[in-house]
Short mmCIF file of C-alpha atoms in Angstrom, two decimals:
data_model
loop_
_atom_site.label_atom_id
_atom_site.label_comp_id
_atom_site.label_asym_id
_atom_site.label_seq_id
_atom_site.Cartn_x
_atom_site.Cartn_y
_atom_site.Cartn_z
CA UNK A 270 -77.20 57.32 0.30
CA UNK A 271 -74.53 55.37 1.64
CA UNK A 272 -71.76 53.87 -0.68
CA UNK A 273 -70.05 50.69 0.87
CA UNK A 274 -66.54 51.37 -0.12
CA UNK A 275 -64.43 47.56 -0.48
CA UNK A 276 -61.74 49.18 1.16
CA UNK A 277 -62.79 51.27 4.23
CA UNK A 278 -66.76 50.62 4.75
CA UNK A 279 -69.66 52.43 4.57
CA UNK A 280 -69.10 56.19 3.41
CA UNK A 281 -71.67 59.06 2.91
CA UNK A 282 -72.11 59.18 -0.88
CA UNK A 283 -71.53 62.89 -0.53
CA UNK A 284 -67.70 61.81 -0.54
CA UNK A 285 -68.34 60.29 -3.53
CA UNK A 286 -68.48 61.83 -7.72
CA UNK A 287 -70.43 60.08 -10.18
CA UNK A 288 -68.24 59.89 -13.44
CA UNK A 289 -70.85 57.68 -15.55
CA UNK A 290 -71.48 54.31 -17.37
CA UNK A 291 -69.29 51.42 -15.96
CA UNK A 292 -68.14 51.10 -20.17
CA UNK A 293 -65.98 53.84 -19.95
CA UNK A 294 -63.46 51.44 -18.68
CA UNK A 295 -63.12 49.76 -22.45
CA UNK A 296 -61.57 52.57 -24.14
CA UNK A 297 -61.17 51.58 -28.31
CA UNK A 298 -57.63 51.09 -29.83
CA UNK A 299 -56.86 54.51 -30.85
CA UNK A 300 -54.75 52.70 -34.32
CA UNK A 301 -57.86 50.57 -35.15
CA UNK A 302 -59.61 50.80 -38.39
CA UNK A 303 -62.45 51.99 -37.46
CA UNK A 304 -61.34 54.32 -34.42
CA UNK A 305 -63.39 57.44 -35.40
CA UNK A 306 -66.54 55.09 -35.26
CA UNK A 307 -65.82 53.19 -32.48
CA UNK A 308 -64.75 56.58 -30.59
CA UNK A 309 -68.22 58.28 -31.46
CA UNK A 310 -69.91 55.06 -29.93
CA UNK A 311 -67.70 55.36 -27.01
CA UNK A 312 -67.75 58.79 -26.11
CA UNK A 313 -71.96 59.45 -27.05
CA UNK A 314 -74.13 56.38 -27.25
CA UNK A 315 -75.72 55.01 -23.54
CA UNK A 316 -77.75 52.19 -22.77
CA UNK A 317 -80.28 54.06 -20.14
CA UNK A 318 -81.41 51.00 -18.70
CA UNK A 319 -84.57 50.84 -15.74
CA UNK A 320 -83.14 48.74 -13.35
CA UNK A 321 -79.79 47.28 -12.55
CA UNK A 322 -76.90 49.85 -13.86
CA UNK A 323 -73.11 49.72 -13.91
CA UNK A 324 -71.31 53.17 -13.20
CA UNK A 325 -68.14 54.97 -12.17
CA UNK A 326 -68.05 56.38 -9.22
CA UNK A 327 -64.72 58.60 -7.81
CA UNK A 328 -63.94 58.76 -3.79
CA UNK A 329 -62.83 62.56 -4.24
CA UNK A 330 -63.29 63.01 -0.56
CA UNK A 331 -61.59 60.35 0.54
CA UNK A 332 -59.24 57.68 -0.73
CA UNK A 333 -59.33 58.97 -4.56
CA UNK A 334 -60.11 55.50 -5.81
CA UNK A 335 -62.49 54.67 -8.24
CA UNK A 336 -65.29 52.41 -8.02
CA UNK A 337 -68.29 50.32 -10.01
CA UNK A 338 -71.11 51.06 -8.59
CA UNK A 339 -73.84 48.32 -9.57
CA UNK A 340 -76.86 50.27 -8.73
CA UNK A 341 -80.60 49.57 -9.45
CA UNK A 342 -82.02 53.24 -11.18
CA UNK A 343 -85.51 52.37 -10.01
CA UNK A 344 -84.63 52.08 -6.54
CA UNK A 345 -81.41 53.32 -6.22
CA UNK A 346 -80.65 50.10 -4.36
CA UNK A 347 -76.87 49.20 -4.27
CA UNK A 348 -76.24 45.58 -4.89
CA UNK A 349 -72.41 45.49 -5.45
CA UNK A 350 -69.29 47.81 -5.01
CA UNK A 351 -66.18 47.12 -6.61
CA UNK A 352 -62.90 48.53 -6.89
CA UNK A 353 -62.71 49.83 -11.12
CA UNK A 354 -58.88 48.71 -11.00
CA UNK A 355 -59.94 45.04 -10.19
CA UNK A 356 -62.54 45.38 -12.65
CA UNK A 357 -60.35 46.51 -15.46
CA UNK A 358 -57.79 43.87 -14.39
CA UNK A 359 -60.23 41.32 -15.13
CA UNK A 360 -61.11 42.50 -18.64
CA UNK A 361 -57.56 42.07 -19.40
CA UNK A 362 -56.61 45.59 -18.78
CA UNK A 363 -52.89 46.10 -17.18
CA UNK A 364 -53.72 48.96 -15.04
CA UNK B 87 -30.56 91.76 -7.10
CA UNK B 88 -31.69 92.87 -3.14
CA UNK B 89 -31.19 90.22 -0.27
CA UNK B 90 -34.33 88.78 0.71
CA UNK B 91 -34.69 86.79 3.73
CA UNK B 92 -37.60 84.99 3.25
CA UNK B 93 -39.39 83.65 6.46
CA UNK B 94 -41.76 80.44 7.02
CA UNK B 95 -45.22 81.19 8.30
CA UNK B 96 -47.60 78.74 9.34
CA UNK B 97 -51.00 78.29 7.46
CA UNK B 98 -52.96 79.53 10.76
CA UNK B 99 -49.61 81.77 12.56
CA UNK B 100 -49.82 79.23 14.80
CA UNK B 101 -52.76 79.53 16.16
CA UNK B 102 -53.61 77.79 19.65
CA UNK B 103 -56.65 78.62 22.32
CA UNK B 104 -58.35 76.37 24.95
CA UNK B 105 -61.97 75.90 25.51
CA UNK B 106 -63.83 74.52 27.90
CA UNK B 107 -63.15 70.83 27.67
CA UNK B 108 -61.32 71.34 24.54
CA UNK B 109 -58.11 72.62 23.57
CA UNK B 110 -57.31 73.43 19.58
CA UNK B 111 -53.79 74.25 18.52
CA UNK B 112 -52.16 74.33 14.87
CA UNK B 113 -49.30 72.18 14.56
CA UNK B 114 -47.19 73.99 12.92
CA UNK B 115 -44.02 72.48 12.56
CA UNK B 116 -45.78 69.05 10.66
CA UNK B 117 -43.67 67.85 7.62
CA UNK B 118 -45.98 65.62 5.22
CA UNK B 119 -44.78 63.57 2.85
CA UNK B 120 -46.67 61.75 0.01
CA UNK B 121 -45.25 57.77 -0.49
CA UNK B 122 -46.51 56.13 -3.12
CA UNK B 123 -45.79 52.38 -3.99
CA UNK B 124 -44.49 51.78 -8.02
CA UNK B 125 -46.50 49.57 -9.89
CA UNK B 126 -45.10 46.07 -8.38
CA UNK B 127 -42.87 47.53 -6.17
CA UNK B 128 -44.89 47.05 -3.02
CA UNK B 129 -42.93 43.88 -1.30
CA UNK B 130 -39.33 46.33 -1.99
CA UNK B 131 -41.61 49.51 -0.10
CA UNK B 132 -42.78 47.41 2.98
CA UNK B 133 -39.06 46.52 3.52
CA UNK B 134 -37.55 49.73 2.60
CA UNK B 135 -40.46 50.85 5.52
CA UNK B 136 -39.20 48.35 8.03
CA UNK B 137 -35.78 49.31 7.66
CA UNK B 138 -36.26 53.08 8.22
CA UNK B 139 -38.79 53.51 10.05
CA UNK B 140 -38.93 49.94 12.14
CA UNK B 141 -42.96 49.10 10.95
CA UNK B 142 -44.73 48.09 8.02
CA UNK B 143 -47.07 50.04 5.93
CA UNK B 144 -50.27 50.80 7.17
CA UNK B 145 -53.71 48.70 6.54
CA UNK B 146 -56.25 50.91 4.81
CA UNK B 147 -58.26 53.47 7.05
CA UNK B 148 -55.38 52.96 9.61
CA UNK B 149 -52.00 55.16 10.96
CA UNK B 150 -48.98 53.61 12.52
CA UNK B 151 -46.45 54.92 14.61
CA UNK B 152 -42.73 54.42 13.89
CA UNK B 153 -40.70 52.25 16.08
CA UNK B 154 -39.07 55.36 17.54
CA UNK B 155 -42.54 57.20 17.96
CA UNK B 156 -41.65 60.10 15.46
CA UNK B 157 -43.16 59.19 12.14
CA UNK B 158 -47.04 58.74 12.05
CA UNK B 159 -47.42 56.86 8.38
CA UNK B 160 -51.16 57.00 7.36
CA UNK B 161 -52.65 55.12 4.97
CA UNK B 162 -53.93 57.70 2.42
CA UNK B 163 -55.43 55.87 -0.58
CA UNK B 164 -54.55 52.33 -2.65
CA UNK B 165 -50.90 52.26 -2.95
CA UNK B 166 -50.31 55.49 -1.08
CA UNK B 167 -49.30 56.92 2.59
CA UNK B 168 -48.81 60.40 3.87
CA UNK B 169 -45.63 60.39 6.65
CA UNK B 170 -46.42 62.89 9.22
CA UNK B 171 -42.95 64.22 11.28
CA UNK B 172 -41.95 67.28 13.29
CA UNK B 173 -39.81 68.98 11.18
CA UNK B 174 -38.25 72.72 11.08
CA UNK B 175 -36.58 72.59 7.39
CA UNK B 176 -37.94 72.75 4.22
CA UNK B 177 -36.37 69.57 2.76
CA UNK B 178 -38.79 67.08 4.30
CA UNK B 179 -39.37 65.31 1.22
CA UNK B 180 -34.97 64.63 0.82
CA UNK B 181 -35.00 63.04 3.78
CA UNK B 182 -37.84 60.73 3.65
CA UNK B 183 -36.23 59.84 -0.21
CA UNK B 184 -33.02 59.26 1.07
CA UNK B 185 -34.40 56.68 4.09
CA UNK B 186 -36.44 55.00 1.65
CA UNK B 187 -33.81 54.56 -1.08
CA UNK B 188 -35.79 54.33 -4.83
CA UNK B 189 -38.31 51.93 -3.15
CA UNK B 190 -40.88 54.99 -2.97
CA UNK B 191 -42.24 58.09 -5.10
CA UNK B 192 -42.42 60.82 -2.52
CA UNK B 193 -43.92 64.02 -2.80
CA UNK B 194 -43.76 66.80 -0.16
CA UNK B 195 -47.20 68.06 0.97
CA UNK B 196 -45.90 70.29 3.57
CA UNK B 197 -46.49 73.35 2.56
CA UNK B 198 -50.06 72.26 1.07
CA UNK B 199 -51.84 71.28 4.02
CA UNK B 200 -52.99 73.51 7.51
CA UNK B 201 -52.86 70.96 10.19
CA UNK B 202 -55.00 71.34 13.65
CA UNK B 203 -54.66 69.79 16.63
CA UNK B 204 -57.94 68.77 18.68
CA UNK B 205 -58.20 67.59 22.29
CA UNK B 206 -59.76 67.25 25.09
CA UNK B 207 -63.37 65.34 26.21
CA UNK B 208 -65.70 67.95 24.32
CA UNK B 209 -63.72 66.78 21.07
CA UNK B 210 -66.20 64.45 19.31
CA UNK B 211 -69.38 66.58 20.46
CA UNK B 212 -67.18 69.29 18.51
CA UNK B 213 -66.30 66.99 15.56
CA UNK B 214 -69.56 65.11 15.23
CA UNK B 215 -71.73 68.46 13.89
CA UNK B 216 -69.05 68.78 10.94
CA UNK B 217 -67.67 65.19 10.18
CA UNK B 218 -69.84 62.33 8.42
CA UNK B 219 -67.63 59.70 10.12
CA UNK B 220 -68.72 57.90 12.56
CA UNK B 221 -65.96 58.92 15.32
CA UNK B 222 -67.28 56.65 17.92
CA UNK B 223 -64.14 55.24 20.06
CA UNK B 224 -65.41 52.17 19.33
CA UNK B 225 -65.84 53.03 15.23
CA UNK B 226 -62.51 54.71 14.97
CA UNK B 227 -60.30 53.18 17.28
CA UNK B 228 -57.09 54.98 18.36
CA UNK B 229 -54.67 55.82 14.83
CA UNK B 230 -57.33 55.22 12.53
CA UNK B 231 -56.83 57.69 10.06
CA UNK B 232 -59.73 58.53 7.01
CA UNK B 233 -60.07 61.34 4.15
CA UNK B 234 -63.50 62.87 3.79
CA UNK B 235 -65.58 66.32 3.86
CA UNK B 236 -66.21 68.46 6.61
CA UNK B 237 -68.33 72.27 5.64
CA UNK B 238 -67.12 71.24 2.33
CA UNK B 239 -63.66 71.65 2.09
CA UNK B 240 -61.71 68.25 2.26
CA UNK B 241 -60.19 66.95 5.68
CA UNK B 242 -57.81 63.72 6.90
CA UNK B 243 -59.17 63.14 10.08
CA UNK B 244 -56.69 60.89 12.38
CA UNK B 245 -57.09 59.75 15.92
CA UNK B 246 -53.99 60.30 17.97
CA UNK B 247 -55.10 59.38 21.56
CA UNK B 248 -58.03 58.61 23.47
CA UNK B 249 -59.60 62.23 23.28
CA UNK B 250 -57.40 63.58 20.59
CA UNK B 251 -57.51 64.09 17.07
CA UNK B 252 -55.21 65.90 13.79
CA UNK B 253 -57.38 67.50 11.01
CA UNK B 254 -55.37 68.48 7.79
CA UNK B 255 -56.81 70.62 5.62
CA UNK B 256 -56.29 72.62 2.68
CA UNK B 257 -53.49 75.33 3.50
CA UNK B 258 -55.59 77.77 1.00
CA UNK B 259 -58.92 77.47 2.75
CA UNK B 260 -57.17 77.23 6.06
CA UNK B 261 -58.70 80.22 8.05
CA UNK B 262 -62.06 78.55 6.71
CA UNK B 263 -61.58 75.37 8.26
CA UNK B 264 -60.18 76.59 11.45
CA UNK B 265 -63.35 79.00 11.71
CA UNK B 266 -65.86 75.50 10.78
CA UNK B 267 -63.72 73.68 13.58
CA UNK B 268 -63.56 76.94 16.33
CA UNK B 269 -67.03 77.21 15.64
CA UNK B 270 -68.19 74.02 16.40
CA UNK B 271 -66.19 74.29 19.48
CA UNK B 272 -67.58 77.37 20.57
CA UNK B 273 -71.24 75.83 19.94
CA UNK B 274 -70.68 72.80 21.93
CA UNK B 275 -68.79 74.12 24.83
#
């Protein structure tokens, strides 16, 4: 599998670590009410979608950066590769 | 207490042999120096760059040269360089602070990594059996510079001239990488 990294091209995805579901990015407010609940949620419940899938993937053999992956689970077909620091910019996020 | 003099040994004792078509050396006297940008500091960096060492930071999956030839900076990850020097002293990482005022974070990776020189026209036949890159001349033109695998253990791979590359690798798996790399050598000669 090749993994088209936005910064340096197409890598071998043996470069690469999978580090899971794309909504590990929105981590709860620790000091929220509900914190316990929304931590269970965040740290055990998965959508397990067939088909298009958002993930984490870390370039531990290369440039360290992280990356969402959007990658379809039924054919492993990789539509979209993004840098996970632009991605948490956009949701607001200031790092 | 008893006087020790304590004495700097290279990863691989300096290792150095020629093969046909291919010559493979440590470099043993290679300072490295982690740079990394602060968090909105990067326009403060490329100046505090152009004022020491005469160039501006490198693109991604590229090395520059300083002005005066003596500094390779490579581009080592988003907001991050490695500055490669000859240097017999261990206080690398001073020096480097001191040119670049507070503009930088550095970090000295000297002792850390085993550094090999490769050379010569059998190089990529040599390389291409351990490294997934695609070291074609025209792929990875002269100073590119990338991180990646090679038999597992982690490896910067840069290009330095037409036929010649510099591998770092892990100073604690350095006899294994230099025995991947010999190998290959061997094999392809």
């Amino acid at each position: 599998m090749i993994i088209h990294h936005p910064l340096l091209g197409p890598r071998d995805a043996a470069e690469f670590v999978y580090k899971g579901d794309v909504t590990l990015i929105d981590r709860p407010d620790w000091q929220a009410e509900d914190a316990a609940e929304a931590f269970h949620d965040y740290l055990y419940l998965r959508d397990n979608p067939a088909g298009e899938h958002r993930e984490l993937w870390f370039h531990e053999q290369g440039d360290r950066s992280w990356l969402v992956v959007t990658r379809n689970t039924l054919t492993h077909e990789i539509t979209k590769v993004e840098l996970a620091r632009d991605v948490a910019r956009e949701r607001g996020r200031s790092r | 207490m008893p006087d020790l003099t304590l004495t700097p040994t290279p990863p691989l004792d300096g290792y150095a042999q020629d093969f046909a078509g291919t010559r493979l050396a440590e470099a043993s006297e290679l300072a490295i120096v982690a740079v990394a940008t602060p968090a909105g500091g990067e326009t403060a960096l490329e100046a505090a760059v152009k004022a020491a060492y005469g160039t501006g930071t490198p693109a991604p999956g590229a090395s520059i040269l300083s002005k005066d030839g003596k500094a390779r900076l490579v581009w080592s990850g988003p907001d991050q360089m490695f500055l490669l020097f000859t240097h017999d002293a261990p206080d690398a990482e001073a020096g480097v602070a001191a040119a670049l005022g507070q503009a930088g974070y550095c970090t000295d990776q000297t002792g850390v990594w085993a550094a090999l020189e490769i050379s010569g026209p059998g190089v990529r036949g040599a390389l291409e059996r351990l490294c997934p890159l695609d070291l074609h001349p025209d792929a990875f033109a002269e100073g590119a510079a990338a991180r990646t695998v090679m038999e597992h253990m982690g490896a910067f791979v840069i290009r330095t001239g037409s036929d010649a590359f510099l591998l770092l690798s892990a100073s604690s798996s350095a006899k294994s990488f230099l025995h991947a790399v010999e190998l290959s050598v061997r094999n392809t000669a």
